[in-house]
mmCIF file of C-alpha atoms in Angstrom:
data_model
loop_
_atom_site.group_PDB
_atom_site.id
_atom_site.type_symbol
_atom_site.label_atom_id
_atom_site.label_comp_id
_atom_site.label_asym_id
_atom_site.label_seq_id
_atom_site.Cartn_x
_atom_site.Cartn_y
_atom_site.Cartn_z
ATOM 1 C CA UNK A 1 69.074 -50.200 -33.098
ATOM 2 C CA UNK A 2 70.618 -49.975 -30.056
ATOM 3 C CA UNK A 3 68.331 -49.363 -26.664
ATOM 4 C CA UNK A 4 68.444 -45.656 -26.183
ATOM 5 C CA UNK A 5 67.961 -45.644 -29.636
ATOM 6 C CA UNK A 6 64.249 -47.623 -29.309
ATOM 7 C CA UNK A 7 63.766 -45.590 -26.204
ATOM 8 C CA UNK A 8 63.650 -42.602 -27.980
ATOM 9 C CA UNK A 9 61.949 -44.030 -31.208
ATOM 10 C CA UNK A 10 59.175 -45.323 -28.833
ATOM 11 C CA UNK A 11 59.170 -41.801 -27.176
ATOM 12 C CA UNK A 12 58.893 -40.285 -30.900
ATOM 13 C CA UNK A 13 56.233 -42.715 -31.725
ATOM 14 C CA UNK A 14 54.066 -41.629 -28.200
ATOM 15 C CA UNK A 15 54.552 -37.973 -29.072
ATOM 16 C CA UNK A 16 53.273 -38.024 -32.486
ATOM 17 C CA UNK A 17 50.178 -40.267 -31.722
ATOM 18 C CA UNK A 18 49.401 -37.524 -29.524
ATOM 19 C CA UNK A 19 50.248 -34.881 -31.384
ATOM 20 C CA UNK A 20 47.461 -36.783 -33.950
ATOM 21 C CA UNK A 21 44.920 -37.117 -31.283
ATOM 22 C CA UNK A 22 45.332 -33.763 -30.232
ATOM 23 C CA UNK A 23 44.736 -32.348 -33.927
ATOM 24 C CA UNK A 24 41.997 -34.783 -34.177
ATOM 25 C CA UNK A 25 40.034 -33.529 -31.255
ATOM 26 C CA UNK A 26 40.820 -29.769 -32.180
ATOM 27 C CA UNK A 27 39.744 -30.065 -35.802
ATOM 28 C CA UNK A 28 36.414 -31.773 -34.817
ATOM 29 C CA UNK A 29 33.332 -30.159 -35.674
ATOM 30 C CA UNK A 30 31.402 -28.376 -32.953
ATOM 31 C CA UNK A 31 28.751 -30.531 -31.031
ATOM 32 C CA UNK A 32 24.970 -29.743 -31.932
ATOM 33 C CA UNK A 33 23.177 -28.071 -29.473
ATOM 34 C CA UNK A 34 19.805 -29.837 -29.311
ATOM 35 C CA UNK A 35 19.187 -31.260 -32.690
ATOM 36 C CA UNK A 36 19.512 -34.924 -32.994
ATOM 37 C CA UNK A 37 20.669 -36.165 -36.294
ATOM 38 C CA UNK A 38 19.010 -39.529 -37.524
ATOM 39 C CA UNK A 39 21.981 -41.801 -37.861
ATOM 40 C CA UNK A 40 20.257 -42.757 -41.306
ATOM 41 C CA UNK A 41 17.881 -40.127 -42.914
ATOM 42 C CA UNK A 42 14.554 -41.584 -43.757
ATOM 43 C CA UNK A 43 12.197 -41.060 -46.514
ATOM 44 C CA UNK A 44 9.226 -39.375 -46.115
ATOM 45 C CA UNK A 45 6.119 -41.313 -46.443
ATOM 46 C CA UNK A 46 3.874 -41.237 -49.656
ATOM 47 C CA UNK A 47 1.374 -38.669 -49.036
ATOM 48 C CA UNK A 48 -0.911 -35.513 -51.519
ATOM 49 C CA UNK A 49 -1.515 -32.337 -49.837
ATOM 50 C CA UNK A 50 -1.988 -28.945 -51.339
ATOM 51 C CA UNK A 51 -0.024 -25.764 -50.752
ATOM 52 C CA UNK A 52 -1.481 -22.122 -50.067
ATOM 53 C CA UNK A 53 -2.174 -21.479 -53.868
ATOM 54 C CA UNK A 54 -3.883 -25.321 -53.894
ATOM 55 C CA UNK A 55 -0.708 -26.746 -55.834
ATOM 56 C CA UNK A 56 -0.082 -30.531 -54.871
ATOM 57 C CA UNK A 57 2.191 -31.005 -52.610
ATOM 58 C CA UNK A 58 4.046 -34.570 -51.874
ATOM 59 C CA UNK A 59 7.070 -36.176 -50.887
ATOM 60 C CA UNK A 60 8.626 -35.073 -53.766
ATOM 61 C CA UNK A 61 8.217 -31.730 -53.412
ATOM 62 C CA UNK A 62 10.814 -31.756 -50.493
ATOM 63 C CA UNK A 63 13.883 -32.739 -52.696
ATOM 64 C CA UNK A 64 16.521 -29.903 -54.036
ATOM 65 C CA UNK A 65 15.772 -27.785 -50.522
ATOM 66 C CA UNK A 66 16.219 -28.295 -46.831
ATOM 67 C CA UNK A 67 12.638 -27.545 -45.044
ATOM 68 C CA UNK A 68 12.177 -27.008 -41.467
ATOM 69 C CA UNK A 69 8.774 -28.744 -40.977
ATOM 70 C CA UNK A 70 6.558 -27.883 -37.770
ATOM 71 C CA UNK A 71 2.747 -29.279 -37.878
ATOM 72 C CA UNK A 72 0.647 -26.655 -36.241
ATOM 73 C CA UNK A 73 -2.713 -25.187 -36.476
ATOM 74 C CA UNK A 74 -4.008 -21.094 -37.652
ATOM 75 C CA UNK A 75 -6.393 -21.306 -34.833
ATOM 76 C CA UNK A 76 -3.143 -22.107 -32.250
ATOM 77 C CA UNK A 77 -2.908 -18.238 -30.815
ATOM 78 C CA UNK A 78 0.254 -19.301 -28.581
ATOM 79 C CA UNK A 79 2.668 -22.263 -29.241
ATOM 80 C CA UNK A 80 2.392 -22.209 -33.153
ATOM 81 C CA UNK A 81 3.107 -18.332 -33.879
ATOM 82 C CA UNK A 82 5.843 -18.287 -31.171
ATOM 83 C CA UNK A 83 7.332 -21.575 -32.940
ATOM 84 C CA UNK A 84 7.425 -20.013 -36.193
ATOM 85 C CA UNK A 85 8.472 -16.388 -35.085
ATOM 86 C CA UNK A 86 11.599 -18.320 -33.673
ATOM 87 C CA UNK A 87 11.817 -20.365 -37.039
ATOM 88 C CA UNK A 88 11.613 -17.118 -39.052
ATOM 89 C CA UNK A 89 14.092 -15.352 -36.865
ATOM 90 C CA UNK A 90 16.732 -18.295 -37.130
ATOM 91 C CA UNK A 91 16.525 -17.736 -40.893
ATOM 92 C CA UNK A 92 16.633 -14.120 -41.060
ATOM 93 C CA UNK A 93 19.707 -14.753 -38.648
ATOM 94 C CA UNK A 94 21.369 -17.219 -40.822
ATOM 95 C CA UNK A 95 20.579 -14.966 -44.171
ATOM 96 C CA UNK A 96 22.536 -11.850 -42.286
ATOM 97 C CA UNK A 97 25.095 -14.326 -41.828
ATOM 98 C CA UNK A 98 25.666 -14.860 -45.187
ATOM 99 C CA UNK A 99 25.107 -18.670 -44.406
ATOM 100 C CA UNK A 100 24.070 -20.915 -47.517
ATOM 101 C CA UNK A 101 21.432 -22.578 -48.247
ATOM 102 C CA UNK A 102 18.495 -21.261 -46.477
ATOM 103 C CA UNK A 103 15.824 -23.943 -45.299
ATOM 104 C CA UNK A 104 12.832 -23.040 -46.202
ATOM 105 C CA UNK A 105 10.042 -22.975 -43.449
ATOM 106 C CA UNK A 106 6.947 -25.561 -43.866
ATOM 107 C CA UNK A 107 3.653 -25.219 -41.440
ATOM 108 C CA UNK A 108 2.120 -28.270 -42.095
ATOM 109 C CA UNK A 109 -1.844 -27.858 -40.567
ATOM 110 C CA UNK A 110 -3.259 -30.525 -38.210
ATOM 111 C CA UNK A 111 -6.201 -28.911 -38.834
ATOM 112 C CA UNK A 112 -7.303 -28.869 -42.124
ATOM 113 C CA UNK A 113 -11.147 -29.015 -41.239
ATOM 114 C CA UNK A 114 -10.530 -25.109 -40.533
ATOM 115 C CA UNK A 115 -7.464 -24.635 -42.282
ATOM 116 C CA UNK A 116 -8.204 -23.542 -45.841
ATOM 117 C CA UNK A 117 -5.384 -23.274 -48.306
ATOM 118 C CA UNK A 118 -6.176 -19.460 -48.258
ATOM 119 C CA UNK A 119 -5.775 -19.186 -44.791
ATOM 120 C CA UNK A 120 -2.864 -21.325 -44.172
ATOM 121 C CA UNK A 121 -1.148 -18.807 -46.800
ATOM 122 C CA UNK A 122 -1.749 -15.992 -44.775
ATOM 123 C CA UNK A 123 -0.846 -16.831 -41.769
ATOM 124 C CA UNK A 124 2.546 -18.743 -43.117
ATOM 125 C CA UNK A 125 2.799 -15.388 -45.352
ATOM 126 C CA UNK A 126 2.896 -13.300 -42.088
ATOM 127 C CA UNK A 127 6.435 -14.836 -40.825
ATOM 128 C CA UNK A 128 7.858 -14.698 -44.018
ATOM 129 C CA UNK A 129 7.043 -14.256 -47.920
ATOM 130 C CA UNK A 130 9.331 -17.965 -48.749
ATOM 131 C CA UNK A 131 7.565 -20.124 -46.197
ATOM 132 C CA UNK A 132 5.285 -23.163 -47.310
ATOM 133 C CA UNK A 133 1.373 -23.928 -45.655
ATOM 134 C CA UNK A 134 0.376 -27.433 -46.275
ATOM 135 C CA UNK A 135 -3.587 -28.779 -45.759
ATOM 136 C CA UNK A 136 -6.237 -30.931 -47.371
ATOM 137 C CA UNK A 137 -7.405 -34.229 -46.741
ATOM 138 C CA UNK A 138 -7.133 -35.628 -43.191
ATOM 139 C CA UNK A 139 -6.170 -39.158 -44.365
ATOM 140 C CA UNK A 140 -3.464 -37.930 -46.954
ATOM 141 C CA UNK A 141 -2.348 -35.735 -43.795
ATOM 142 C CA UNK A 142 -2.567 -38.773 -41.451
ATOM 143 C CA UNK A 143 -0.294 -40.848 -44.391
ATOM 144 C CA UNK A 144 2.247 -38.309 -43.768
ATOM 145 C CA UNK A 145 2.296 -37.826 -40.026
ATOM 146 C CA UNK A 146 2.377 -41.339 -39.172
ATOM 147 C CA UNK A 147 4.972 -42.072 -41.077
ATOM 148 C CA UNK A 148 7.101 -39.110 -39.314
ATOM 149 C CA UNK A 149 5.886 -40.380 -35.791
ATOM 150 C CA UNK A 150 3.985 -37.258 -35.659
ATOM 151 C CA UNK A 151 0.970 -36.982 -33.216
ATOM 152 C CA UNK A 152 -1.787 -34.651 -33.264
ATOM 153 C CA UNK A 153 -5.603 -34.777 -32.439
ATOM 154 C CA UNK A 154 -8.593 -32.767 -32.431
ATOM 155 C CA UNK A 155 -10.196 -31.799 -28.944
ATOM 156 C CA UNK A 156 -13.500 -31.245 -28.164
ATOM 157 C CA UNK A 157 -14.887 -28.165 -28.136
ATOM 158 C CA UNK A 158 -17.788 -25.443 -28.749
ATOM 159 C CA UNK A 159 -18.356 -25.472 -32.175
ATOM 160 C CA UNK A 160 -15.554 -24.246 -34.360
ATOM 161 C CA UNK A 161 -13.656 -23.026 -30.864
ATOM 162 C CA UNK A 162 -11.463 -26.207 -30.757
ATOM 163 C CA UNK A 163 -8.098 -27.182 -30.376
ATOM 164 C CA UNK A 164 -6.169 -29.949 -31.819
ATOM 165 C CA UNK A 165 -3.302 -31.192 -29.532
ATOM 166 C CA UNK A 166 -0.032 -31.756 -31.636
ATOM 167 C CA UNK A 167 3.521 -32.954 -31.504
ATOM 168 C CA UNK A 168 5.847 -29.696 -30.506
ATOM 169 C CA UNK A 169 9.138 -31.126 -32.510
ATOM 170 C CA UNK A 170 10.714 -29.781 -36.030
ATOM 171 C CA UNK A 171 12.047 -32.005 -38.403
ATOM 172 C CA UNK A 172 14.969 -30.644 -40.565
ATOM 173 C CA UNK A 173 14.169 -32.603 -44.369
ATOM 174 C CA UNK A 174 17.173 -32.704 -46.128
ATOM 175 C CA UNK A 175 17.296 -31.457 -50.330
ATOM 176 C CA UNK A 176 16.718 -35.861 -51.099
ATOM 177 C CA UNK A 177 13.691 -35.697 -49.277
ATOM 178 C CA UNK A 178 14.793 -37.453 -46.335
ATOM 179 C CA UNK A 179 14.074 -36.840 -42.833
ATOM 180 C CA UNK A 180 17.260 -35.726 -41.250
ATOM 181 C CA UNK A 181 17.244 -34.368 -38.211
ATOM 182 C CA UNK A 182 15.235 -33.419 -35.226
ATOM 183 C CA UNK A 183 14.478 -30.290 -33.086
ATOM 184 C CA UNK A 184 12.176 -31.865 -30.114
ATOM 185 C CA UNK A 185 12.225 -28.810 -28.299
ATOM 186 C CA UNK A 186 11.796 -26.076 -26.166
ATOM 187 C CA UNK A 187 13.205 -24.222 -29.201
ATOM 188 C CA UNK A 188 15.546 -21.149 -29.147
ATOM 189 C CA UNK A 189 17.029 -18.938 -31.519
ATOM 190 C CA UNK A 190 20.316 -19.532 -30.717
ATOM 191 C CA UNK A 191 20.361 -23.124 -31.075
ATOM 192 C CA UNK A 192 18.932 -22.935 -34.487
ATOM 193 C CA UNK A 193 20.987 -20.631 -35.842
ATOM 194 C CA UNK A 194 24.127 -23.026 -34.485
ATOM 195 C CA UNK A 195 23.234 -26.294 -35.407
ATOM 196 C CA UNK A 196 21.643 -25.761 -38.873
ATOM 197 C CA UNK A 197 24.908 -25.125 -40.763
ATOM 198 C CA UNK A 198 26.639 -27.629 -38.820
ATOM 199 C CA UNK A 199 23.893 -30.031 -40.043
ATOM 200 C CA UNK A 200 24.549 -28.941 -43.792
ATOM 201 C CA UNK A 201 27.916 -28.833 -43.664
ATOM 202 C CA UNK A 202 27.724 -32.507 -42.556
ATOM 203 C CA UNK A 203 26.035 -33.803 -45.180
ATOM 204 C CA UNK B 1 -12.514 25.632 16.845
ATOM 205 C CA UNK B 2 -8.694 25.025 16.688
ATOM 206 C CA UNK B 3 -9.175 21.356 17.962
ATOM 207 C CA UNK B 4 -12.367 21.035 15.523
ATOM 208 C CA UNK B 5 -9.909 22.350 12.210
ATOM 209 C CA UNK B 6 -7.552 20.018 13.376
ATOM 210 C CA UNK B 7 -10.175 16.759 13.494
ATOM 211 C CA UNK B 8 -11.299 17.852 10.220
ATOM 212 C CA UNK B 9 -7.907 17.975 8.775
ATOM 213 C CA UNK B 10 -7.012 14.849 10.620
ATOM 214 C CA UNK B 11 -10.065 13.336 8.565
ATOM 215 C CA UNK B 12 -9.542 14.534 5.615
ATOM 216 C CA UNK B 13 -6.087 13.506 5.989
ATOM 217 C CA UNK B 14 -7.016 9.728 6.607
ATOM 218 C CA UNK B 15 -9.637 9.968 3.826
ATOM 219 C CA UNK B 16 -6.945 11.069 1.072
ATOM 220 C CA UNK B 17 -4.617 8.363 2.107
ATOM 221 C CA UNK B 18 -6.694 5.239 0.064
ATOM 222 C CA UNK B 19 -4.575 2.091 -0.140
ATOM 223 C CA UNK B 20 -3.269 1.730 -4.143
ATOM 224 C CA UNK B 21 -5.575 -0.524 -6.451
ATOM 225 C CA UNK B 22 -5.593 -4.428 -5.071
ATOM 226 C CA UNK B 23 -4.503 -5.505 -8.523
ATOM 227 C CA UNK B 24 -1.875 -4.049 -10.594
ATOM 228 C CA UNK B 25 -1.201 -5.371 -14.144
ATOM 229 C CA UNK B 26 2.133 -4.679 -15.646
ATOM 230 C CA UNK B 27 4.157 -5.907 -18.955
ATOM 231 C CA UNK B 28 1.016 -6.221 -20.581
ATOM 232 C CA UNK B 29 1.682 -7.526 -24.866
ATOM 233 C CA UNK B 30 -1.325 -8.444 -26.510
ATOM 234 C CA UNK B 31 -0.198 -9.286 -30.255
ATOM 235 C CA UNK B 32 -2.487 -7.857 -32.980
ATOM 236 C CA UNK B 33 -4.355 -10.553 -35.078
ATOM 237 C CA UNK B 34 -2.994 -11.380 -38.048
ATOM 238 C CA UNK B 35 -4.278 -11.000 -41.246
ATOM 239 C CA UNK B 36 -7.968 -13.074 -42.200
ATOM 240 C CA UNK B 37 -7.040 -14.509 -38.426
ATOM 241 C CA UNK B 38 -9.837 -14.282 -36.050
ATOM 242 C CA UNK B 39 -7.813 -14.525 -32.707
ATOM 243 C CA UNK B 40 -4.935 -13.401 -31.269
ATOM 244 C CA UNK B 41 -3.332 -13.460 -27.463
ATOM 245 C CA UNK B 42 -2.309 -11.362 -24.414
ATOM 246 C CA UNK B 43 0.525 -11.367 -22.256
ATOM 247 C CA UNK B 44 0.545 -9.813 -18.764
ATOM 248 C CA UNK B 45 1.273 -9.916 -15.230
ATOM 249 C CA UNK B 46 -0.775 -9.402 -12.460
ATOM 250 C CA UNK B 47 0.061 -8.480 -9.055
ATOM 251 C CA UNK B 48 -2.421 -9.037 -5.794
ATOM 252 C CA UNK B 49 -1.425 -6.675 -3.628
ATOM 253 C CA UNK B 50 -4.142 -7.186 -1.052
ATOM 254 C CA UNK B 51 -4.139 -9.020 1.580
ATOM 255 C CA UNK B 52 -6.877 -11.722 0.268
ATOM 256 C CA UNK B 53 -6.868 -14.263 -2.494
ATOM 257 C CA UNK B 54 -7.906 -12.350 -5.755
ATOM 258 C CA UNK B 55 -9.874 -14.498 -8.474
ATOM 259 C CA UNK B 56 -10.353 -13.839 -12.004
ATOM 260 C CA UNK B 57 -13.027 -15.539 -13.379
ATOM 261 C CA UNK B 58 -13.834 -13.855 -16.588
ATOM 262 C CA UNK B 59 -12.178 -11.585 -18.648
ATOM 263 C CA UNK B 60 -14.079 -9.392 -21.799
ATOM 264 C CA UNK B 61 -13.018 -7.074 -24.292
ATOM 265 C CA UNK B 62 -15.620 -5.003 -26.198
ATOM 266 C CA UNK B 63 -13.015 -5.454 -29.307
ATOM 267 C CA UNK B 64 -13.545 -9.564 -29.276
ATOM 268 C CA UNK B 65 -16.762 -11.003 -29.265
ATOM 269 C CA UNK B 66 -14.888 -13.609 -26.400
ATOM 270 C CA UNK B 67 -11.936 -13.766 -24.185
ATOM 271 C CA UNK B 68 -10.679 -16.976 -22.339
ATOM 272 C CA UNK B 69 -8.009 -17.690 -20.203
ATOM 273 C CA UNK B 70 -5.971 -20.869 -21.667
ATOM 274 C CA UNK B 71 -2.861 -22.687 -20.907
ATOM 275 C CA UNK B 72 -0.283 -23.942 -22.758
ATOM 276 C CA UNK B 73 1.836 -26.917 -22.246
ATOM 277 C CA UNK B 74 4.438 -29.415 -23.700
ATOM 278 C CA UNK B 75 4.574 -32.404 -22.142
ATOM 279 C CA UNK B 76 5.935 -35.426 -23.542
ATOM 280 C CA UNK B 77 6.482 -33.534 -26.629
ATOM 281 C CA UNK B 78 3.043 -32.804 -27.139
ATOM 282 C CA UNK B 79 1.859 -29.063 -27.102
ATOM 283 C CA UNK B 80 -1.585 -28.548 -25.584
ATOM 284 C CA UNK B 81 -4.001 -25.720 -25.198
ATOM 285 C CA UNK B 82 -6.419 -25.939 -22.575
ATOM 286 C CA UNK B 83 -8.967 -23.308 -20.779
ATOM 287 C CA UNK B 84 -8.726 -22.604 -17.422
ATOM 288 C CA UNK B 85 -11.904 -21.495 -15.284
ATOM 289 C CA UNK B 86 -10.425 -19.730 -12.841
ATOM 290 C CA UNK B 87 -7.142 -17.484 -11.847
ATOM 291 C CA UNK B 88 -6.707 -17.611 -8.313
ATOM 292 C CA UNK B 89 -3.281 -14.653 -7.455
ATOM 293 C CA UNK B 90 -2.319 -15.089 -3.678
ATOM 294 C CA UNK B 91 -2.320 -12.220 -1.536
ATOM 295 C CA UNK B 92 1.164 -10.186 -2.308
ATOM 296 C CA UNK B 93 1.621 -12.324 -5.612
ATOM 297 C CA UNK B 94 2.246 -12.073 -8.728
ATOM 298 C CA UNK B 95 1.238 -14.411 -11.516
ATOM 299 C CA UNK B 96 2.622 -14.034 -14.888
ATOM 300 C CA UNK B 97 0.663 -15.027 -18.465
ATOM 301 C CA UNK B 98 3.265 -15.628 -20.668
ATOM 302 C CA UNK B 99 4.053 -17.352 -23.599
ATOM 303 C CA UNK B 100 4.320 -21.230 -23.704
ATOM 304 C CA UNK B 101 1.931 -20.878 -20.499
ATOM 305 C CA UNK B 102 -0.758 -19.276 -19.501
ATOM 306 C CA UNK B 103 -2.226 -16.630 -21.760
ATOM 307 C CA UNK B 104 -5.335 -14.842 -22.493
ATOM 308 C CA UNK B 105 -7.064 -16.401 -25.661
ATOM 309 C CA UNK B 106 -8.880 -13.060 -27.824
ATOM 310 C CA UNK B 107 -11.379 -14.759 -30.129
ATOM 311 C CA UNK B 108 -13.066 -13.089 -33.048
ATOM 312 C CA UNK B 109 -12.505 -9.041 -32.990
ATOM 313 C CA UNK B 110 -15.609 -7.277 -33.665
ATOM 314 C CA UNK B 111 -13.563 -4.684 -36.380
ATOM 315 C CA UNK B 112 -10.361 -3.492 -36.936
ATOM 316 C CA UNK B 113 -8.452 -1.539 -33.927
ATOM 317 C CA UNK B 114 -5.477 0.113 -33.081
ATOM 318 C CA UNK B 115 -5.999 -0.590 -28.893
ATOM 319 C CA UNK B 116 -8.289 -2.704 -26.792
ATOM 320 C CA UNK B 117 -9.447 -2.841 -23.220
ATOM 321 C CA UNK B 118 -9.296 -5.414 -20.956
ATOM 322 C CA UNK B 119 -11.987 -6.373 -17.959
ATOM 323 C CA UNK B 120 -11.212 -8.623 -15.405
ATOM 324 C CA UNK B 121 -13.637 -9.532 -13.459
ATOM 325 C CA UNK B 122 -14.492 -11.955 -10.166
ATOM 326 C CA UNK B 123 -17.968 -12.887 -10.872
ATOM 327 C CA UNK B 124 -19.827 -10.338 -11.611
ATOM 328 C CA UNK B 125 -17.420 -7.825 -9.679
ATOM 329 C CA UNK B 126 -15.084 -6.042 -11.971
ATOM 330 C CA UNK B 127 -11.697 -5.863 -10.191
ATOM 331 C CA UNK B 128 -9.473 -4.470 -12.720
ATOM 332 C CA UNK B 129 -9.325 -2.814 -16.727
ATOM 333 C CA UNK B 130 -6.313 -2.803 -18.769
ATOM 334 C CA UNK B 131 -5.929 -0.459 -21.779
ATOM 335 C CA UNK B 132 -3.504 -1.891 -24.233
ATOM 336 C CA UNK B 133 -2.057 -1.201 -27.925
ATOM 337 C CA UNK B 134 -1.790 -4.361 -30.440
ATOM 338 C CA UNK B 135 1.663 -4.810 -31.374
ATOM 339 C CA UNK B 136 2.491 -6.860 -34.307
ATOM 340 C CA UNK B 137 6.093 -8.652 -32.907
ATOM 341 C CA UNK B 138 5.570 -10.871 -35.698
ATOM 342 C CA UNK B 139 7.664 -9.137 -38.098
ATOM 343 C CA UNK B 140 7.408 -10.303 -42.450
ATOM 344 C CA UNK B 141 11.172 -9.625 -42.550
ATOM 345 C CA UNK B 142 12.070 -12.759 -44.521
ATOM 346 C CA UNK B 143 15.374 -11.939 -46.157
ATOM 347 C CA UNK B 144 15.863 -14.599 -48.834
#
């Protein structure tokens, strides 16, 4: 090979790395918006709660769906409803879509002292008829939450009007049970409705 | 008698011309309590538009048996709910309850009801009523 020849073999050889990189970058998937994606999912602890129709509920009953957990309380007239109005919404948003699967939203109570499995079912009932209420014992509750690094605790107040202070962030369970991904907050619509698929499709 | 006519209607005219109410409430929500709940919330904002501080001390509704002004925060990723004893609105201000913030907290209604009124009072002085419909935003409109 004679030196023009290299010359333009090493020009060739430039040109089609970046031809490479370029397709690389362009064929990347979309960034996430404000979910952060555990760079290795992690099993949810042991733990036996009940459901709205007092069915046990444990870390088994996450696997073959994705469930978008938050831990609230019924008595919570502000952040909880507003939380899973925007949960609901993303869903509805993502059904219209024609977007496949569907996680299926969890309110999992930090109050269970007030928080029957009757009335958890109600109010989870109200955002949507597929949604899951979780209560029951405080220690089986506490097995779960500290596992998931999730803080809550009951205030003082007058009588039954308390409130129970709780961590504001949705975890996205993948269909192995795993703890996947995390939505810290302030949530939006929007953002939901673009990172979820991206999430599944990554999986 | 011409210049007493004209007094009078001088007086008159300075009676009829009464400064609008000190406290105006406007974009006022209050969500309707859903179903075997015993609170709910409303949304609103006031405007002062005196020339004086205006507190709001208490708030009732003859449709709850109690009303409380709360506040919500996230800080640290912790949400909180707190009461607050007082709303202080500066003259010529406007302070909004809103979602995520501050908010009045509608404990236990007394039966069911289409609309509500709210009294706002400074003490014992009651500055200002709002008349409000529920409205259920939350739709059920799961698809799947």
């Amino acid at each position: 090979m004679g030196p023009k020849n290299f010359i333009v073999a090493i020009i060739l050889a430039i040109a089609l790395a970046t031809g490479i990189f370029v397709a690389t970058r362009l064929q990347a998937p979309a960034a996430l918006k404000t979910a952060f994606v555990l760079p290795a999912p992690m099993p949810l602890p042991e733990f036996a709660l009940v459901d709205q129709d007092g069915d046990a509920v444990t870390a088994a009953s996450f696997r073959d769906h994705w469930h978008l957990v938050f831990f609230g309380f019924t008595h919570c007239p502000d952040i909880c409803p507003t939380t899973l109005q925007i949960l609901a919404t993303a869903r509805n948003e993502l059904a219209a879509a024609g977007e496949e699967p569907l996680p299926r939203i969890v309110l999992v109570s930090v109050d269970p002292e007030r928080d029957t499995p009757t009335l958890i079912g109600k109010y989870v009932d109200y955002f949507g008829e597929h949604n899951l209420g979780i209560t029951g014992n405080l220690d089986e509750l506490r097995k779960l939450t500290s596992g998931l690094g999730i803080y809550f605790e009951k205030q003082p107040g007058d009588g039954a009007d308390y409130s129970v202070d709780h961590s504001a962030a949705v975890l996205l369970i993948n269909p192995n049970g795993e703890f996947h991904a995390l939505f810290s907050g302030p949530h939006s619509i929007e953002d939901y409705v673009h990172d979820i698929p991206l999430i599944m499709a990554d999986q | 008698m011409r210049i007493c006519l004209f007094l009078a209607a001088l007086l008159v005219g300075a009676c009829s011309a009464e400064p609008g109410p000190a406290l105006v409430a406007t974009e006022v929500v209050v969500t309707r309590p859903m179903p075997g709940m015993g609170m709910s919330a409303a949304y609103l904002s006031l405007t002062n538009n005196s020339d004086r501080i205006v507190s709001i001390s208490r708030v009732t509704s003859a449709q709850f048996e109690s009303v409380e002004l709360h506040e919500s925060t996230v800080e640290d990723g912790v949400a909180r709910m707190r009461a607050v004893p007082k709303l202080e609105i500066p003259a010529g201000a406007t302070v909004t309850l809103q979602r995520g913030g501050k908010h009045l907290m509608l404990m236990r209604p007394t039966g069911p009801a289409d609309t509500l009124a709210l009294h706002f009072y400074d003490d014992e002085d009651l500055i200002l009523t709002v008349d409000a419909t529920f409205q259920s935003e939350l739709k059920n409109s799961s698809t799947n």
